[in-house]
Coordinates of C-alpha atoms and ligand atoms in Angstrom, one line a residue:
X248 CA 2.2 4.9 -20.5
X249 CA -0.9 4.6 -18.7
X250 CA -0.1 2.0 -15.5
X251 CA -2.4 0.5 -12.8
X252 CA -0.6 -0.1 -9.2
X253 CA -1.6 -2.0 -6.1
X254 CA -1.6 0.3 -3.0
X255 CA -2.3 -0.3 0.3
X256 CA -3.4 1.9 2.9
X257 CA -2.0 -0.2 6.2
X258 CA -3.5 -0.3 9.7
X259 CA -1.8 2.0 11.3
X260 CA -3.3 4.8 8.8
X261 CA -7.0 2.9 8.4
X262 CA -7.0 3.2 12.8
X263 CA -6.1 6.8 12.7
X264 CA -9.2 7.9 10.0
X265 CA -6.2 8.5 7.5
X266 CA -7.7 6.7 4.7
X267 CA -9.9 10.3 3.1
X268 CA -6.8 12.3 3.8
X269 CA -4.5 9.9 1.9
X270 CA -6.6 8.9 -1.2
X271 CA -6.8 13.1 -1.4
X272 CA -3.0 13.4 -2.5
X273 CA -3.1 10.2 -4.6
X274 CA -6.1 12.1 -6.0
X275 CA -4.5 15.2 -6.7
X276 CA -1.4 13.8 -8.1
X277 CA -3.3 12.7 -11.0
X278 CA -4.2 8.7 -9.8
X279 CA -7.9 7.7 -10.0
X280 CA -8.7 4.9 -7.5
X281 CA -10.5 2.3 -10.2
X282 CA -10.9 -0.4 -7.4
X283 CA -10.8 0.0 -3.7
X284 CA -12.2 -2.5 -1.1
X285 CA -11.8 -2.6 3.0
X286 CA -10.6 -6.0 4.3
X287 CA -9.3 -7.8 7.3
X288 CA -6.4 -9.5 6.4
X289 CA -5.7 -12.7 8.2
X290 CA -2.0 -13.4 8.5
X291 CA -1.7 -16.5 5.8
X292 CA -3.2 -13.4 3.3
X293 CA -0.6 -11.1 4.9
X294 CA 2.1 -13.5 4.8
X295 CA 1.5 -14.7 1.4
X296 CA 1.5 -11.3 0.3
X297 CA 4.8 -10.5 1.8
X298 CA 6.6 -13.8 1.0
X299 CA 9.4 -12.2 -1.1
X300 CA 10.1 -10.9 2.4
X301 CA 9.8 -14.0 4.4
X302 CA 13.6 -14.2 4.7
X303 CA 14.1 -11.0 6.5
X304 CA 14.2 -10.7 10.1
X305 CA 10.9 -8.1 9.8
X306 CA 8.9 -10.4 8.2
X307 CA 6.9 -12.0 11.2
X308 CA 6.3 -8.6 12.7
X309 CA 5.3 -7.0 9.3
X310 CA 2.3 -10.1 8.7
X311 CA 1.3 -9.2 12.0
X312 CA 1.2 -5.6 11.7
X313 CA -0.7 -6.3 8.4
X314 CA -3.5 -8.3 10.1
X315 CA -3.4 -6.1 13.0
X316 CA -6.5 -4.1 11.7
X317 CA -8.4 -3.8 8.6
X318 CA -6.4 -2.6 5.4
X319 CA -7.5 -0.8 2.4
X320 CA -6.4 -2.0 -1.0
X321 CA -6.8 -0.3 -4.1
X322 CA -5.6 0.1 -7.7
X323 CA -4.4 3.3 -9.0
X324 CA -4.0 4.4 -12.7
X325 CA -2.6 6.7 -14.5
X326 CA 0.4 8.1 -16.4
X327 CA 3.9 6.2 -15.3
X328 CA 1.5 5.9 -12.4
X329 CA 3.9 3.1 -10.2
X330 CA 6.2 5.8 -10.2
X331 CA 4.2 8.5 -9.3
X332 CA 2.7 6.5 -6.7
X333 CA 5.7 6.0 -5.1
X334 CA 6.4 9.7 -5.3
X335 CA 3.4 10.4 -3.4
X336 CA 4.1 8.0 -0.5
X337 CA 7.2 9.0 0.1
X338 CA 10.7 7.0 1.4
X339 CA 10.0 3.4 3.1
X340 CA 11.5 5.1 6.6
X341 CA 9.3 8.3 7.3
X342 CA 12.5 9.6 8.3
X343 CA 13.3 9.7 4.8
X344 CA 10.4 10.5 3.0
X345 CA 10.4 14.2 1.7
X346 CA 8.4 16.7 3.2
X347 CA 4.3 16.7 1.8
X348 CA 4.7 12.9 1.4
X349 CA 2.1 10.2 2.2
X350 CA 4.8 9.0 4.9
X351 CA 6.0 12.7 5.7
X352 CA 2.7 13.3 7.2
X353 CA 1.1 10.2 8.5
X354 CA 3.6 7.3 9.2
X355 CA 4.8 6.5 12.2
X356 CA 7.6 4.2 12.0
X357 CA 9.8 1.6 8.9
X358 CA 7.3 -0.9 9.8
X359 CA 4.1 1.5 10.5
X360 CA 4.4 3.4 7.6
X361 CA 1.1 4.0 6.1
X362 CA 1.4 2.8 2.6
X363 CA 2.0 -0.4 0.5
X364 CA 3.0 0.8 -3.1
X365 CA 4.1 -1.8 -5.9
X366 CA 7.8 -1.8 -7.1
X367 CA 7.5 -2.5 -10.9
X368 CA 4.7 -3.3 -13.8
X369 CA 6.0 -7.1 -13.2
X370 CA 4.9 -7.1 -8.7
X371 CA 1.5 -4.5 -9.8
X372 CA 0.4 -7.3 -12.1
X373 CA 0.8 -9.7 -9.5
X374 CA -0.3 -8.0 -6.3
X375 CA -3.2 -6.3 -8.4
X376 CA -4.5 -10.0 -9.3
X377 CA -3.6 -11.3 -5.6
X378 CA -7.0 -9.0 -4.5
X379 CA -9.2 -7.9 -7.5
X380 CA -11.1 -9.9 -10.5
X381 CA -11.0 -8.0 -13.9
X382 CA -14.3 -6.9 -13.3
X383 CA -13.4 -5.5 -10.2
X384 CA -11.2 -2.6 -11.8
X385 CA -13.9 0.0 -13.2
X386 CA -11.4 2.6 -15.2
Ligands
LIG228 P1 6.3 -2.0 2.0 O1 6.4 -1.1 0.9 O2 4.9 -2.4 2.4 O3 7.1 -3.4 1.7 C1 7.7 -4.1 2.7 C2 7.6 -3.5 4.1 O4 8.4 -4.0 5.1 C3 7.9 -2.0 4.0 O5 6.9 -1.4 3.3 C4 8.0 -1.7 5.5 O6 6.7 -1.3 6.1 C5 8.5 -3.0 6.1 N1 9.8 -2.8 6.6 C6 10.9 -2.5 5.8 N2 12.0 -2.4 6.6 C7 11.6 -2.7 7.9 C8 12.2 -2.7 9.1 N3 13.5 -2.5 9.2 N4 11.5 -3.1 10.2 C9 10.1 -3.3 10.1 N5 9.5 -3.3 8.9 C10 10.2 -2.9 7.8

């Protein structure tokens, strides 16, 4: 089925220039970007964002990574394209993450790692409405 995902390219890959080089592979995978916006995010946004994680012992450091520097969010679509999106950034860890990957190539660390991809068609919803309007999504 065609899908729409929330990505976000983080701070550590919008400070390094990344952003061109990384919406090139979700490009040639087959995703087209129908929103896409550059923000700051402050670390309420960040935090709200992340609260499923607010239990973990990462979470303070991940909000402030997150508002560290500007982000770029964006919505993807395409076929099965949460899965797919996730296949393009790669494992969480860049360690991990197979060779050609999103987080192969550019991330630096668990917690600097590039990319924000939703999990399932239940968190895209959400996270997709958390920054964009309807009319905001031109498919
Ligand atoms: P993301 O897909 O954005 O969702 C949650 C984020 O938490 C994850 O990517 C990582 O960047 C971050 N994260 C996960 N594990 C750790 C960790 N051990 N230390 C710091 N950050 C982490």
């Amino acid at each position: 089925a065609i899908e729409r995902t929330l990505s976000i390219i983080k701070p550590d890959a919008t400070r390094r220039n990344l952003t061109g080089k990384i919406n090139a592979k979700f490009e040639d995978a087959g995703l087209r970007i129908v929103a896409q916006k550059r923000i700051q995010l402050t670390m309420a946004q960040a935090g709200k964002f992340y609260e499923v994680h607010a239990e973990r012992p990462f979470y303070g450091e991940l909000c402030e990574f997150m508002a560290s520097a500007p982000v770029v969010v964006q919505v993807l679509e395409g076929e099965g394209a949460i899965a797919k999106n996730r296949e393009v950034m790669g494992a969480t860890n860049p360690k991990d993450a197979a060779p050609g990957t999103v987080r192969a190539d550019f991330a630096e660390s668990v917690g600097e790692n590039s990319v924000h991809g939703s999990d399932a068609p239940e968190t895209a919803a959400v996270e997709i409405a958390y920054f964009f309007s309807g009319l905001e999504l031109v498919g």
